[in-house]
Amino acid sequence: MLAYLMTWMQLRADRRAVTAIEYGLIASLVAVAIVTAVTALGTGLGTAFTTVTAAL
């Protein structure tokens, strides 16, 4: 029982897993923001090129 308690306390003190999860969440939010921005930019450019093509 004492070995189990000592192992549990060591795992509780180890914050690397929590930090890795936080970095993963931040990276996923940044990826979503980039995808959203690129999609909006692509739509805007597509509209601009369509307008220019129609004007020609």
Steps between C-alpha positions, in 0.01 A plus 500: 500500500785734582661439159170584329471823699859599419446431128179702500671794670784492247256499208301780658815711534595439135345786302647409161184328382284797593738734321500279190120503493494879535749540214292261290186706560680824414640345180156378396347845558775661293443243223125574498570874478741448209257278311220753551718789381625313193148393409371857527795630299446235231132587472580871472764439233264275308236772499755761390626286211144424391423872493813577300428218258144621448623856441742386232 
